[in-house]
PDB file of C-alpha atoms in Angstrom:
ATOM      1  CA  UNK N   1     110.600  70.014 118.373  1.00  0.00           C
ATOM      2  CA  UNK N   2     112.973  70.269 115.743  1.00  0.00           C
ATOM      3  CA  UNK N   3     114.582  67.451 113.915  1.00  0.00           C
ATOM      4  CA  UNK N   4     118.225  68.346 115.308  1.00  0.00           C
ATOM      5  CA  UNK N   5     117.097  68.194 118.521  1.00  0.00           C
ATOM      6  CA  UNK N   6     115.338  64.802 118.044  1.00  0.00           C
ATOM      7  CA  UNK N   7     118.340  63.477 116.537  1.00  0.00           C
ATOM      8  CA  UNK N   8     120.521  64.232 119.912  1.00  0.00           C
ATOM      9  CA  UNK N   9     117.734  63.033 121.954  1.00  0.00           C
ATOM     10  CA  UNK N  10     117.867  59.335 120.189  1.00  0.00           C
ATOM     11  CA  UNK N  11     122.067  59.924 120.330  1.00  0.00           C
ATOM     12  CA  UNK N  12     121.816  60.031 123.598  1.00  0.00           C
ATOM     13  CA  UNK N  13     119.427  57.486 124.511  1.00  0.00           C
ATOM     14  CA  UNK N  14     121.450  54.882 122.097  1.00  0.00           C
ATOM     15  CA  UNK N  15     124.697  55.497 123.964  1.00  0.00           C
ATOM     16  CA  UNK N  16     123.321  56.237 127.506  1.00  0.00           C
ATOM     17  CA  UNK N  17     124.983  52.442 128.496  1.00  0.00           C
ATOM     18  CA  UNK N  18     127.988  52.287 126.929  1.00  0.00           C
ATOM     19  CA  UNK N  19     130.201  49.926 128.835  1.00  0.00           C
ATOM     20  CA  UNK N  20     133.768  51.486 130.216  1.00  0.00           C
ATOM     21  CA  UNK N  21     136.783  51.047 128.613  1.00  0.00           C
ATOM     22  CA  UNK N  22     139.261  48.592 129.687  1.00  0.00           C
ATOM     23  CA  UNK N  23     142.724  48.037 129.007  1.00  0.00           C
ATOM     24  CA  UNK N  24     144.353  44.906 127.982  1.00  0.00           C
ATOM     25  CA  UNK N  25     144.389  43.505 131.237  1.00  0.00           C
ATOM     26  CA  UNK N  26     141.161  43.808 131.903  1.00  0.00           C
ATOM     27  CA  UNK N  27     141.556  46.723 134.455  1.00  0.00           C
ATOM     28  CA  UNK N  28     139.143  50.217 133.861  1.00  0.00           C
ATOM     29  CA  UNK N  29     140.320  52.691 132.038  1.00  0.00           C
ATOM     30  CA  UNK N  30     140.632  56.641 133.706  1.00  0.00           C
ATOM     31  CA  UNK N  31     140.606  60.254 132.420  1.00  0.00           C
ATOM     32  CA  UNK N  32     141.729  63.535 134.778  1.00  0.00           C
ATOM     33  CA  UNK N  33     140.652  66.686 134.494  1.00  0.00           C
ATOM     34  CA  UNK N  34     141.479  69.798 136.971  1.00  0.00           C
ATOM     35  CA  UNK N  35     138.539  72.127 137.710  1.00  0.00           C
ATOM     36  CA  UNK N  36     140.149  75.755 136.885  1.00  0.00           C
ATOM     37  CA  UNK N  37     137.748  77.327 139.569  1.00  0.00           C
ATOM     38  CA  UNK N  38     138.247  75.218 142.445  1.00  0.00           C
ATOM     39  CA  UNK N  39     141.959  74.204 141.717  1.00  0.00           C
ATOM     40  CA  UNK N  40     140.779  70.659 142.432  1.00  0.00           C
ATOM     41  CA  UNK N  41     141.620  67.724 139.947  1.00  0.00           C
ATOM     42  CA  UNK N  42     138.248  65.132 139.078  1.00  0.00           C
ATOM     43  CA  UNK N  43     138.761  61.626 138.168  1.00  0.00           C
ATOM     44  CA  UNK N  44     136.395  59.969 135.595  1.00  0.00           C
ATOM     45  CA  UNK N  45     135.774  56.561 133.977  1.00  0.00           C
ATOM     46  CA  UNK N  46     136.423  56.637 129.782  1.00  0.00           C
ATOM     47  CA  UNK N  47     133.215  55.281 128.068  1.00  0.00           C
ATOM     48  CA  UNK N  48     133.614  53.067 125.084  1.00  0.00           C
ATOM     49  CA  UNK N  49     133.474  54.615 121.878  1.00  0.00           C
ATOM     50  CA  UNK N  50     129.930  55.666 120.454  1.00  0.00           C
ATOM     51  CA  UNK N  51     128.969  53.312 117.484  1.00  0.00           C
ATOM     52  CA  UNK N  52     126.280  54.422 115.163  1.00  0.00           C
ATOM     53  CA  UNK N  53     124.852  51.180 113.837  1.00  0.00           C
ATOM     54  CA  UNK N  54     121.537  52.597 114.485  1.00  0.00           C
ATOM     55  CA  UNK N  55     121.608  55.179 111.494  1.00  0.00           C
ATOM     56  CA  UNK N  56     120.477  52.869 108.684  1.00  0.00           C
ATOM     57  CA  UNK N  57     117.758  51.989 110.695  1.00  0.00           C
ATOM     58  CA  UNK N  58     116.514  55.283 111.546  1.00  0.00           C
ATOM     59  CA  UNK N  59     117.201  56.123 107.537  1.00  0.00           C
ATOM     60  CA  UNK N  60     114.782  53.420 106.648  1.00  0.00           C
ATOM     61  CA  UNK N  61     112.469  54.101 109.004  1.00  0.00           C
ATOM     62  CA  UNK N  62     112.179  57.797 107.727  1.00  0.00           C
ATOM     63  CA  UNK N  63     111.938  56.950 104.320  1.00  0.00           C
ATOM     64  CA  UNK N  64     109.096  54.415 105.002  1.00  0.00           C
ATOM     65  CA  UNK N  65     107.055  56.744 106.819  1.00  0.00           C
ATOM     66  CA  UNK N  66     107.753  59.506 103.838  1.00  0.00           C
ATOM     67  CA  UNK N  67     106.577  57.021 101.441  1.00  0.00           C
ATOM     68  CA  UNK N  68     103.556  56.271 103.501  1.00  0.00           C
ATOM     69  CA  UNK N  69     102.409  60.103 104.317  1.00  0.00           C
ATOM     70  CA  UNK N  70     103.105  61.681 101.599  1.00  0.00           C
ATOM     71  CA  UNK N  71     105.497  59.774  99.387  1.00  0.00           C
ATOM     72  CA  UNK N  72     108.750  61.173  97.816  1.00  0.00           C
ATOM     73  CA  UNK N  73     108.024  62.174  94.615  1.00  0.00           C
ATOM     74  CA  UNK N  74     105.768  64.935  96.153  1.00  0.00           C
ATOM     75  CA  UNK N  75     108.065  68.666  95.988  1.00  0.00           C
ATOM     76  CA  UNK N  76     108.811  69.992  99.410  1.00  0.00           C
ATOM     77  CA  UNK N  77     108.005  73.682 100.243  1.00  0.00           C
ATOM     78  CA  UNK N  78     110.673  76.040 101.101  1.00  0.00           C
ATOM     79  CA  UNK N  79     110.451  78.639 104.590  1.00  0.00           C
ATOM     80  CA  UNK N  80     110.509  82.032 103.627  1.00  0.00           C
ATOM     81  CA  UNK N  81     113.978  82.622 105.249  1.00  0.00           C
ATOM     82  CA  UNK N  82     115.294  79.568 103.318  1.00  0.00           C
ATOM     83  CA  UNK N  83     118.236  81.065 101.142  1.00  0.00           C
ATOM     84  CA  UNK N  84     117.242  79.095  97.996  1.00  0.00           C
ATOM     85  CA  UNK N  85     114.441  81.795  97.753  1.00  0.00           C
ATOM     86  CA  UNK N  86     117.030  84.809  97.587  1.00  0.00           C
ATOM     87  CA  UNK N  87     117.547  85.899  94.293  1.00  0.00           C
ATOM     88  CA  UNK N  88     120.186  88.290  92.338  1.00  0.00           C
ATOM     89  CA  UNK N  89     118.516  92.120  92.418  1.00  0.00           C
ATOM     90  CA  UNK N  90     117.672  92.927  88.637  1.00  0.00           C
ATOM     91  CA  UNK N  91     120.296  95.191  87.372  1.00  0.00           C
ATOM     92  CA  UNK N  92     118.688  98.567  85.969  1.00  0.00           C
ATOM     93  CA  UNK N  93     119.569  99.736  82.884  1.00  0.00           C
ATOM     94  CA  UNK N  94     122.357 102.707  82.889  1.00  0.00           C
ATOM     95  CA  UNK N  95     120.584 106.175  82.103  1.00  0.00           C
ATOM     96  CA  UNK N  96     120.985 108.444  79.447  1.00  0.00           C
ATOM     97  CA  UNK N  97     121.677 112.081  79.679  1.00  0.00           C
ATOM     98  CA  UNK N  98     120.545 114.874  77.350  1.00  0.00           C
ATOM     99  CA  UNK N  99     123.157 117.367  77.118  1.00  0.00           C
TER     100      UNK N  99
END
């Protein structure tokens, strides 16, 4: 599984129960939206904002486990299709013609 696709599946677990939004007087807060297809409009709840205060966390935890496998010091491979590895062609010299 690739790493973006673990990092939305721990997004979305983190902020799976956000609370609604409410206003000032303590009353729920509501979005509309009109389905184009069906011509019909659909009322939903707002959610509160995400917070991310589970970010430092995850960034220590992945540097601990780094240290502990293989430690950072240690140079990283690059993929083949990784465009560090692309180079500039060599540029030939121009050739000379005998007249």
């Amino acid at each position: 599984c690739s790493a973006r696709t673990t990092l939305a599946g721990l997004d979305y677990n983190y902020h799976l129960h956000r609370g609604e939004r409410t206003n000032a007087n303590g009353s729920h807060q509501y979005s509309r939206n009109v389905n184009k297809r069906s011509k019909m409009w659909l009322l939903h709840t707002i959610k509160n904002p995400k917070t991310y205060k589970y970010i430092p966390d995850l960034q220590i935890a992945i540097r601990h486990s780094r240290m502990l496998a293989r430690g950072m010091a240690e140079k990283q491979p690059l993929a083949p299709d990784d465009p560090q590895t692309l180079r500039l062609l060599s540029v030939a010299p121009p050739q000379q013609y005998k007249n």
